[in-house]
PDB file of C-alpha atoms in Angstrom:
ATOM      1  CA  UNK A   1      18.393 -33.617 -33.975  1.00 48.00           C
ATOM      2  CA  UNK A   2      14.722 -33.366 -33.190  1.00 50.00           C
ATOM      3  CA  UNK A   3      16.072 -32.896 -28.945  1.00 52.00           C
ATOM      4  CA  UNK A   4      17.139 -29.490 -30.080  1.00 53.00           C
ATOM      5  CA  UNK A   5      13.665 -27.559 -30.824  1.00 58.00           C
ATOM      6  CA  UNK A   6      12.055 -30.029 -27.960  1.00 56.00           C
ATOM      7  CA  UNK A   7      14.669 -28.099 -25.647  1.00 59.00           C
ATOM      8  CA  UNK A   8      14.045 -24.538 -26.812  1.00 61.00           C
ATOM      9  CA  UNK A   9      10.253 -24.754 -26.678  1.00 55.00           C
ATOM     10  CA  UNK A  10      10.739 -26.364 -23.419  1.00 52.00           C
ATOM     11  CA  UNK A  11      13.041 -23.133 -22.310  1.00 54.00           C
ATOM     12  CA  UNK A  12      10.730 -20.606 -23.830  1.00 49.00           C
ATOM     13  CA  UNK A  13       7.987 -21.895 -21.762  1.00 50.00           C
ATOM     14  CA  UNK A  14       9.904 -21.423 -18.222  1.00 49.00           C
ATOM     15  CA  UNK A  15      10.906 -18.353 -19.681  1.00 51.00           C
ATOM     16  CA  UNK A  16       7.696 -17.227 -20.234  1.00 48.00           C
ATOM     17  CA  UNK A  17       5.611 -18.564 -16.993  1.00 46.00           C
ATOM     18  CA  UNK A  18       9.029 -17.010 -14.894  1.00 46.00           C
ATOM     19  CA  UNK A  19       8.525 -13.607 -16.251  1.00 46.00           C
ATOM     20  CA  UNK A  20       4.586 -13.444 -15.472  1.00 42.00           C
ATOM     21  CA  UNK A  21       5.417 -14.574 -11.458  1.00 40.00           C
ATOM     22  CA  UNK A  22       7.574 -11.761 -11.779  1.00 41.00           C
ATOM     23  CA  UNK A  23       5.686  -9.435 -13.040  1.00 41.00           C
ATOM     24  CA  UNK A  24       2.987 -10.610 -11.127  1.00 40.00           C
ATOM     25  CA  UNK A  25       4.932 -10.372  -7.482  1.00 41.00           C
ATOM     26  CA  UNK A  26       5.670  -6.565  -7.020  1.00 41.00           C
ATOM     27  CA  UNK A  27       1.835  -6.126  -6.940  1.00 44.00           C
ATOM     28  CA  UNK A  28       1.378  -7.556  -3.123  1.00 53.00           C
ATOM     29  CA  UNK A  29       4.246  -5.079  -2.090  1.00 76.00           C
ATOM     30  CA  UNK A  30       2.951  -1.661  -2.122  1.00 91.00           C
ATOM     31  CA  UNK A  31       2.750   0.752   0.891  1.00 96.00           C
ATOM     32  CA  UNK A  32      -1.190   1.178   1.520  1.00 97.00           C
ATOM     33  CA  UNK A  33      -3.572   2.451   3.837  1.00 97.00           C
ATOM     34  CA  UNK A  34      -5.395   0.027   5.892  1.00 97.00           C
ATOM     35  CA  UNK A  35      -8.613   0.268   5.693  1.00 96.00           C
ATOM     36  CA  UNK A  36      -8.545   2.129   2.912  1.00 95.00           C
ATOM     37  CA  UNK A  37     -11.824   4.220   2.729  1.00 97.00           C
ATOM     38  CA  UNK A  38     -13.469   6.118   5.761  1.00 97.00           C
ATOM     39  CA  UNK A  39     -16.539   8.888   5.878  1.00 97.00           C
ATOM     40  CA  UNK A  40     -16.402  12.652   4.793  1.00 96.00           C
ATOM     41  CA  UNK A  41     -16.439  15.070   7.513  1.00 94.00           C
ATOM     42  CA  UNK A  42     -15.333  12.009  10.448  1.00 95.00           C
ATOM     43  CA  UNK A  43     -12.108  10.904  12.496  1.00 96.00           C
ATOM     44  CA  UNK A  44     -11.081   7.541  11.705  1.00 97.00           C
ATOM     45  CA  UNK A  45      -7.506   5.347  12.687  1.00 98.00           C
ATOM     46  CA  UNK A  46      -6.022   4.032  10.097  1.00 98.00           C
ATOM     47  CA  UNK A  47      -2.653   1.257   9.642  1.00 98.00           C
ATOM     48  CA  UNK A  48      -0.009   2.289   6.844  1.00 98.00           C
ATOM     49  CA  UNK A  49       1.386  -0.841   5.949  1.00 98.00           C
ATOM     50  CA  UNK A  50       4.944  -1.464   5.188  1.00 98.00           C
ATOM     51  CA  UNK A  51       6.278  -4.693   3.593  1.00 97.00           C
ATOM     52  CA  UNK A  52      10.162  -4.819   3.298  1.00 97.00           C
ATOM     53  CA  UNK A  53      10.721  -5.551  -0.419  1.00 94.00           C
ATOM     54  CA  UNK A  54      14.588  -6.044  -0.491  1.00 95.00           C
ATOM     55  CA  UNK A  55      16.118  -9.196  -0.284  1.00 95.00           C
ATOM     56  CA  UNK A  56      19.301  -8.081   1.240  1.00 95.00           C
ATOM     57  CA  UNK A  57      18.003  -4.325   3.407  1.00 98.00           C
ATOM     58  CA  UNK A  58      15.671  -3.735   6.067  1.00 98.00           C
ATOM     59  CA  UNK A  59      13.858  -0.530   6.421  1.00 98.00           C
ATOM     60  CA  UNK A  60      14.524   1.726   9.243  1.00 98.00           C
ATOM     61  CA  UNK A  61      12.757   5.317   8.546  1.00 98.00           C
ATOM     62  CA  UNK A  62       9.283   5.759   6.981  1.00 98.00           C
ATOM     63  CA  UNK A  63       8.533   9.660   6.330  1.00 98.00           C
ATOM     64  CA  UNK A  64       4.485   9.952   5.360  1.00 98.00           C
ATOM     65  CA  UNK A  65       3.655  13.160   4.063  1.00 98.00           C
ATOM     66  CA  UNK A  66       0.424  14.517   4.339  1.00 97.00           C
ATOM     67  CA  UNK A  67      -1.495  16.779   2.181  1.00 95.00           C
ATOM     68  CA  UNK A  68      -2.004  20.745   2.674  1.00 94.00           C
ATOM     69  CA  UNK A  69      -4.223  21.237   0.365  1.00 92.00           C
ATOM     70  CA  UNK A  70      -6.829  19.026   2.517  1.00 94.00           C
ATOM     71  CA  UNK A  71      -5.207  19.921   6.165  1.00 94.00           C
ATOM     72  CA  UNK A  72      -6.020  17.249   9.035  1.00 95.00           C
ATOM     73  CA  UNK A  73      -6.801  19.632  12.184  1.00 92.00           C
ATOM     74  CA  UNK A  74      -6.025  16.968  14.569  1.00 93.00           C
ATOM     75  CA  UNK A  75      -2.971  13.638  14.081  1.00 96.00           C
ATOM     76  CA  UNK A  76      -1.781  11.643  16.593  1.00 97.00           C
ATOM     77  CA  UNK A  77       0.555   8.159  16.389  1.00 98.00           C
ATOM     78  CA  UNK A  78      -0.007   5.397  18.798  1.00 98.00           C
ATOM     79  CA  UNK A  79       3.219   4.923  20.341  1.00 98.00           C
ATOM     80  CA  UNK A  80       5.213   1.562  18.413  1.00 98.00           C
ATOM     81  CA  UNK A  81       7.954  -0.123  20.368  1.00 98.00           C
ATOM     82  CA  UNK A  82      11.041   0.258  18.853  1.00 98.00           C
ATOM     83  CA  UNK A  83      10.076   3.119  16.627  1.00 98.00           C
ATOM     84  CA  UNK A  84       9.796   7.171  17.391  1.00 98.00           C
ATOM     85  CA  UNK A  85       7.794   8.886  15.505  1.00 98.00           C
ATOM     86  CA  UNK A  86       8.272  12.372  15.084  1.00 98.00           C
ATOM     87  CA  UNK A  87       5.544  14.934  13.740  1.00 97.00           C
ATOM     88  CA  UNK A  88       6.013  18.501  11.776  1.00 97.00           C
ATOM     89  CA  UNK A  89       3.697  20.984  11.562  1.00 95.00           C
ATOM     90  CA  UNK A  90       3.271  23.442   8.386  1.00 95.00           C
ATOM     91  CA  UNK A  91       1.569  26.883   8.562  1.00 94.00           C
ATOM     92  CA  UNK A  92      -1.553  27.008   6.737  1.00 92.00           C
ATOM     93  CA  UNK A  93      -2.218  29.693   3.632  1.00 88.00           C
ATOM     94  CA  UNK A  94      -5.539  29.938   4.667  1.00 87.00           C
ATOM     95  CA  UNK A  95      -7.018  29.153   8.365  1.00 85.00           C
ATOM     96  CA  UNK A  96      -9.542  26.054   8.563  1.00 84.00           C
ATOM     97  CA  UNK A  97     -12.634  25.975  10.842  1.00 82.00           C
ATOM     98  CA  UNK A  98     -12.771  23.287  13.263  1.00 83.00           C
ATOM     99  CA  UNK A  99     -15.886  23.360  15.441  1.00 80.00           C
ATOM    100  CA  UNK A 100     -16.421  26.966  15.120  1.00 81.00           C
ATOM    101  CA  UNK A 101     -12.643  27.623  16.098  1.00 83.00           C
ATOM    102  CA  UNK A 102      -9.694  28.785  13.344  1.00 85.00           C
ATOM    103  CA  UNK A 103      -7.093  26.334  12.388  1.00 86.00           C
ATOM    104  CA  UNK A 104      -3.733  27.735  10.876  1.00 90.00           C
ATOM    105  CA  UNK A 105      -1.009  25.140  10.454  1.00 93.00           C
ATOM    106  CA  UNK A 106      -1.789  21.497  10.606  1.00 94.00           C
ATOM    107  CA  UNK A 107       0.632  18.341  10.618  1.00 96.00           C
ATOM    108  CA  UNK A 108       2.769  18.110   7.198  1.00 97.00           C
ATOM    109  CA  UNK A 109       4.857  14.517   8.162  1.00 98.00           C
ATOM    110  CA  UNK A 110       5.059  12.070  10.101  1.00 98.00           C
ATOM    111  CA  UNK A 111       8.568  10.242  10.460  1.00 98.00           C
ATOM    112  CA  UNK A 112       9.063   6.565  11.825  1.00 98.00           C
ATOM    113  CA  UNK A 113      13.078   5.882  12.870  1.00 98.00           C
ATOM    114  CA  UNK A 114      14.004   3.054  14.344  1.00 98.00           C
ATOM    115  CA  UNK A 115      15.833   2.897  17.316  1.00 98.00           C
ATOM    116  CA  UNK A 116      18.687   0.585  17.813  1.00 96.00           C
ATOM    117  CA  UNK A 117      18.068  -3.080  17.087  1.00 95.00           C
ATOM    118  CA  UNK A 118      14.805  -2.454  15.691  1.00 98.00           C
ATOM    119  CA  UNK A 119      14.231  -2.655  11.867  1.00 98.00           C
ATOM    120  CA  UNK A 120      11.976  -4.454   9.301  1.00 98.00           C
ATOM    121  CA  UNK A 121      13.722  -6.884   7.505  1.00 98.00           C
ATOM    122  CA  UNK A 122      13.247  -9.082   4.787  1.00 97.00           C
ATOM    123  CA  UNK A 123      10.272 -10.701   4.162  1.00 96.00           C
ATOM    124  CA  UNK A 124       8.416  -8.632   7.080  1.00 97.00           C
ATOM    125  CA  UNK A 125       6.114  -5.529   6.968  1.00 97.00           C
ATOM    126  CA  UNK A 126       5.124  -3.562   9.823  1.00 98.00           C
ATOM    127  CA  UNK A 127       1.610  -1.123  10.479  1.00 98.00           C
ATOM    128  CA  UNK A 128       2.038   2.302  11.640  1.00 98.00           C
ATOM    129  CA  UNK A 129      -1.129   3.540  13.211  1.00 98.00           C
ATOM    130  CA  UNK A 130      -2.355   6.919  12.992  1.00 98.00           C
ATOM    131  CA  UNK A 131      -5.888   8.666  14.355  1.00 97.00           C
ATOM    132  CA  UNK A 132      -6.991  11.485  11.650  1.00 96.00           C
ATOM    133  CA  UNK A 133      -9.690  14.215  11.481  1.00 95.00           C
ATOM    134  CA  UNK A 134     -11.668  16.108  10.610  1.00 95.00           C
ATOM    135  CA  UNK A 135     -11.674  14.481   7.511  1.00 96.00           C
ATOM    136  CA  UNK A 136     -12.786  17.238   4.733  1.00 94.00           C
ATOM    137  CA  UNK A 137     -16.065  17.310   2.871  1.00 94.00           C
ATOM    138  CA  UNK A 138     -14.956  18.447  -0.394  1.00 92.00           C
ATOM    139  CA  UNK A 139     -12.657  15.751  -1.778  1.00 95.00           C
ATOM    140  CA  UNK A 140     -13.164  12.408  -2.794  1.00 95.00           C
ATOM    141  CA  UNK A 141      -9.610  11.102  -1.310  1.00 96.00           C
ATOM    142  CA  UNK A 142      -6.197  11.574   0.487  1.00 97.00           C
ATOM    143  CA  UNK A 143      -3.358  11.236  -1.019  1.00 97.00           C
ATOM    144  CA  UNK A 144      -0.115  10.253   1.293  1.00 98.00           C
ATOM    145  CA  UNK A 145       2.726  10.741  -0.692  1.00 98.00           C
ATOM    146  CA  UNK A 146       5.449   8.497   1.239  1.00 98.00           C
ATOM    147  CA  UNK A 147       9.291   7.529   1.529  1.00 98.00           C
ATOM    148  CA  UNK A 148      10.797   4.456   2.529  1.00 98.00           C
ATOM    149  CA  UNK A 149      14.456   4.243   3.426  1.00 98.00           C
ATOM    150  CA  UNK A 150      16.418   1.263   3.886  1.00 98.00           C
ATOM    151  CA  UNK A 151      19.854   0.844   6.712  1.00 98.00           C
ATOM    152  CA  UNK A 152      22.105   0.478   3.229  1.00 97.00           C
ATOM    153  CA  UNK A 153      20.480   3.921   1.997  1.00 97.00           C
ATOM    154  CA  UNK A 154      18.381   3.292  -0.683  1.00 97.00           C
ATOM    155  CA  UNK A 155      15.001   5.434  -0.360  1.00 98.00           C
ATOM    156  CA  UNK A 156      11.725   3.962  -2.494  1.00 97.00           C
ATOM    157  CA  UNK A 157       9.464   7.074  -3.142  1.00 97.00           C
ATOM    158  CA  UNK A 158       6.146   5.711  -2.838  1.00 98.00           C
ATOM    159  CA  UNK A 159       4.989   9.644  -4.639  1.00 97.00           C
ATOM    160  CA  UNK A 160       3.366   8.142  -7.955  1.00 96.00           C
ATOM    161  CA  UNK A 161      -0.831   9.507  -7.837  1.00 92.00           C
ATOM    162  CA  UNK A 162      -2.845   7.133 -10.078  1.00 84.00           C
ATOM    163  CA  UNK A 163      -5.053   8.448 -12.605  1.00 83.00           C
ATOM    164  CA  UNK A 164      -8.402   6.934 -14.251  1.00 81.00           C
ATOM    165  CA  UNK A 165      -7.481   4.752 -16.966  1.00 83.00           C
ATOM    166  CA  UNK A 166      -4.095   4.700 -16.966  1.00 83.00           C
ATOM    167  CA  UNK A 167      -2.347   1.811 -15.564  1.00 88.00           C
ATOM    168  CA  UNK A 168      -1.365   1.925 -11.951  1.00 87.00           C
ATOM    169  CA  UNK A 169       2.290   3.530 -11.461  1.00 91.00           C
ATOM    170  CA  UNK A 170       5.417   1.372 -10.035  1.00 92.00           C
ATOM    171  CA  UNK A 171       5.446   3.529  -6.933  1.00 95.00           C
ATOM    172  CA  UNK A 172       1.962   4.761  -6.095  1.00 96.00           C
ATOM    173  CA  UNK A 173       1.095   7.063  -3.246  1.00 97.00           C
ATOM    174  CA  UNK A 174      -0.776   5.260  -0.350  1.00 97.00           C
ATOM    175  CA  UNK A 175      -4.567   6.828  -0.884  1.00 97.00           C
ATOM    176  CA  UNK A 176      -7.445   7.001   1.548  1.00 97.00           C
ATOM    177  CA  UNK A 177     -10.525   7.072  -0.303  1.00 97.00           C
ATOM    178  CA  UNK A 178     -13.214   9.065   1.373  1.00 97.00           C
ATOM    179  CA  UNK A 179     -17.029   8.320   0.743  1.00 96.00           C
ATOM    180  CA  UNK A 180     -20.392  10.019   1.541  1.00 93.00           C
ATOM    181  CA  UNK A 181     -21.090   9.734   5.660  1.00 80.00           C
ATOM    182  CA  UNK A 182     -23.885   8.484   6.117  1.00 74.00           C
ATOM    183  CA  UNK A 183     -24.781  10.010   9.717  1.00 59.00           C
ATOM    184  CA  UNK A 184     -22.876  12.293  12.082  1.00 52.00           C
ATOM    185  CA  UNK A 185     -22.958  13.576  15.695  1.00 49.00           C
ATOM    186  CA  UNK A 186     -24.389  16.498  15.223  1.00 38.00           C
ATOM    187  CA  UNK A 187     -21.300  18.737  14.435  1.00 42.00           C
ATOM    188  CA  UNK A 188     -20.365  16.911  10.839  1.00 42.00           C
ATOM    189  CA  UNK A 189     -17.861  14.709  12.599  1.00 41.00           C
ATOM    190  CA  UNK A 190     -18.401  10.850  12.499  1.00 41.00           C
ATOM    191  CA  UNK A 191     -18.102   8.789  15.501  1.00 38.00           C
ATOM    192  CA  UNK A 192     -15.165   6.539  16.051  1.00 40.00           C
ATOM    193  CA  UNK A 193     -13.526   4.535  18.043  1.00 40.00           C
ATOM    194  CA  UNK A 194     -10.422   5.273  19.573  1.00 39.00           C
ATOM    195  CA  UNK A 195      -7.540   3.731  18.826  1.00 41.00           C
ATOM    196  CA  UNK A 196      -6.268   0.736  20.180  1.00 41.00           C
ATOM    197  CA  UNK A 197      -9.864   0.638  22.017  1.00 39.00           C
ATOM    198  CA  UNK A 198     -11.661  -2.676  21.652  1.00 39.00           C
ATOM    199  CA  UNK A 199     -14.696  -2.628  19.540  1.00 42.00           C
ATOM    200  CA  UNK A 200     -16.717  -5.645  18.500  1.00 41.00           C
ATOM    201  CA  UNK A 201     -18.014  -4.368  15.692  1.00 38.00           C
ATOM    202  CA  UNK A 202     -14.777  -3.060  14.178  1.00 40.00           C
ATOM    203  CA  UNK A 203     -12.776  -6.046  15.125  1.00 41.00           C
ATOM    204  CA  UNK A 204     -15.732  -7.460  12.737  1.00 40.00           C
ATOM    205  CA  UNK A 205     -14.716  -4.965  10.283  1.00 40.00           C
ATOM    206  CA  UNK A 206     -11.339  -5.376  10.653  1.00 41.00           C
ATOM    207  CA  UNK A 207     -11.633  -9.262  10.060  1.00 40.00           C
ATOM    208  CA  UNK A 208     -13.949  -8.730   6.933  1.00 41.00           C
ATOM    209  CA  UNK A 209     -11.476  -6.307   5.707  1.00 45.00           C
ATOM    210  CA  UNK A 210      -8.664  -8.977   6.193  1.00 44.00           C
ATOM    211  CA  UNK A 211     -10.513 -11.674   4.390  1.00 43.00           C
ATOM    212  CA  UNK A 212     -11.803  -9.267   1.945  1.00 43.00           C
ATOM    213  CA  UNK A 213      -7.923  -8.380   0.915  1.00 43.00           C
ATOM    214  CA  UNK A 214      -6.758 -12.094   1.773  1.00 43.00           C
ATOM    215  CA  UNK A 215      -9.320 -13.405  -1.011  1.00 44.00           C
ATOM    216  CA  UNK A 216      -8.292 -10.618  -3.668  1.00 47.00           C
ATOM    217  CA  UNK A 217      -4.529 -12.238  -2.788  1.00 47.00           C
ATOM    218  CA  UNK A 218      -5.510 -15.385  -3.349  1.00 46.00           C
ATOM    219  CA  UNK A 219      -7.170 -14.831  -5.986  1.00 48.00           C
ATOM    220  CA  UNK A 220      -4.531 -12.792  -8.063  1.00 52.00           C
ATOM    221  CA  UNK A 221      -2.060 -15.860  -7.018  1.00 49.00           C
ATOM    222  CA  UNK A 222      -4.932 -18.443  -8.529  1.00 49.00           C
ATOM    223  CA  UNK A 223      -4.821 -16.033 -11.824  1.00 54.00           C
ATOM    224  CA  UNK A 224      -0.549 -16.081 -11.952  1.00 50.00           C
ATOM    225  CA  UNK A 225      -0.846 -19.979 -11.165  1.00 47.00           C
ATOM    226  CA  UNK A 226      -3.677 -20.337 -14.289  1.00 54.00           C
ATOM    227  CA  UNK A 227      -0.973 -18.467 -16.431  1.00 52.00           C
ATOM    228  CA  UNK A 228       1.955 -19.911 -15.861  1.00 48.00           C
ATOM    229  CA  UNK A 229      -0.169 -23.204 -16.561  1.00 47.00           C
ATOM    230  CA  UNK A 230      -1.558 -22.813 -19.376  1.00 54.00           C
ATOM    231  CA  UNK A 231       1.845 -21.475 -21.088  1.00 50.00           C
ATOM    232  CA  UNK A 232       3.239 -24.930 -20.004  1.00 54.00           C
ATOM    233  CA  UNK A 233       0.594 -26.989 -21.475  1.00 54.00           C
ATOM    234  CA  UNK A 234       0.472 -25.042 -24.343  1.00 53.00           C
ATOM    235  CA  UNK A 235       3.930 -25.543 -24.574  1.00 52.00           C
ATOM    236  CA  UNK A 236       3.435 -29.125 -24.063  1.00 49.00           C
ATOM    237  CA  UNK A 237       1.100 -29.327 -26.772  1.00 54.00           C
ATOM    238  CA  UNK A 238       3.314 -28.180 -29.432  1.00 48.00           C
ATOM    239  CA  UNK A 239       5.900 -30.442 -28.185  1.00 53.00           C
ATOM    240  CA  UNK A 240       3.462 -33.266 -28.656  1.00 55.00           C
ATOM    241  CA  UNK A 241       2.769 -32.429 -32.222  1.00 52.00           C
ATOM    242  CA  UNK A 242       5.989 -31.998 -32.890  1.00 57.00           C
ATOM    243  CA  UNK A 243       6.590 -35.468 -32.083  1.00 58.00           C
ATOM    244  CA  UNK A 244       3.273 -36.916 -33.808  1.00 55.00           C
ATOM    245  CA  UNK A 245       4.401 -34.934 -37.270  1.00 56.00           C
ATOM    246  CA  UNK A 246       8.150 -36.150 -36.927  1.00 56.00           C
ATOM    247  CA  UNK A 247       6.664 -39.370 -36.386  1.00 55.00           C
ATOM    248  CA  UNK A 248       4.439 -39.625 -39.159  1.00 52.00           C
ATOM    249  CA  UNK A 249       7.350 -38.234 -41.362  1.00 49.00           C
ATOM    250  CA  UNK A 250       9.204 -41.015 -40.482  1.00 47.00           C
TER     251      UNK A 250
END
């Protein structure tokens, strides 16, 4: 008789530290912008990162919108084997100056198709690289409101904008944060470097940046792992003074 509440406590526990890993999983699987910050007023590259999150699809199209209400002057993809990218252009409300020159439309999306063969399956992600600028002056970020679309047809709407203190949506937008430049050229654009050109100092960057996100993974896995333990041995404590009482009872 006393098996019987030894076995439920013993399922509630496995219960419990299963639903925090889950919980705790769809976190790692976002699309983002890599890096995610750059100057005011500067160019900069920048990686949107795509992890496949089905088990059984594999994407094919990625469609990244970008905003009009901030227009980029100048976009351009770095060609990606396997993938054509195609760009649209929107006409502006209101012309932007670029170096002294008017601006009036400005890139709206970028779509990624795969050709044949070509696809990101499960358990992959892929980067899709794109060189933006001017960046403006008068906005703290960049939101990139984005679709994913998988070969059985299922789309994820990566659309969701976070807002200060609210938790963070299922589906948030990838963001580019923007920050004060420190220094320009001259004509309020910050230098740099082309891309795909090799730079020490940003493949310094770029490694910092890695280990910089590879420790925050790590470190959210430690805090799952620390969970999931301590409901266990909290579990197993209860089971142990089960035992002691039933014991003494006896």
């Amino acid at each position: 008789m006393r098996s019987l509440p030894t076995r439920r406590i013993a399922a509630v526990a496995l219960t419990a530290a299963a639903s925090v890993v889950a919980l705790a999983g769809p976190a790692f699987a976002h699309v983002t912008v890599n890096p995610g910050a750059a100057p005011q007023g500067g160019y900069t590259a920048v990686d949107f990162r795509v992890p496949n999150e089905s088990d059984a699809a594999s994407t094919v199209k990625l469609e990244v919108n970008l905003p009009l209400d901030h227009p980029l002057a100048s976009v351009r993809t770095l060609p990606l084997p396997g993938w054509t990218a195609t760009v649209e252009k929107s006409k502006l409300d209101k012309p932007i100056k670029v170096h002294g020159n008017d601006v009036n439309e400005a890139v709206s999306k970028i779509t990624w198709t795969a050709d044949a063969g070509t696809k990101i399956a499960p358990g992959q992600f892929q980067e899709f690289r794109v060189s933006l600028g001017p960046l403006p002056t008068d906005s703290d970020s960049l939101v990139f409101k984005t679709l994913q679309t998988y070969d059985n047809g299922d789309v994820v709407r990566w659309i969701d904008e976070s807002k200060d203190g609210q938790p963070e949506p299922a589906k948030p937008a990838p963001v580019l944060k923007l920050t004060k430049a420190d220094g320009g050229d001259g004509h309020g654009v910050t230098a740099s470097p082309a891309a795909g050109a090799h730079n020490d100092s940003s493949d310094h960057a770029a490694s910092s940046d890695g280990a910089t996100k590879a420790s925050d993974s790590t470190a959210r896995t430690l805090g799952v792992v620390g969970i999931v333990v301590g409901v266990l041995g909290t579990a197993v404590g209860v089971l142990g003074l089960r035992r002691k009482n039933g014991g003494s009872a006896s």
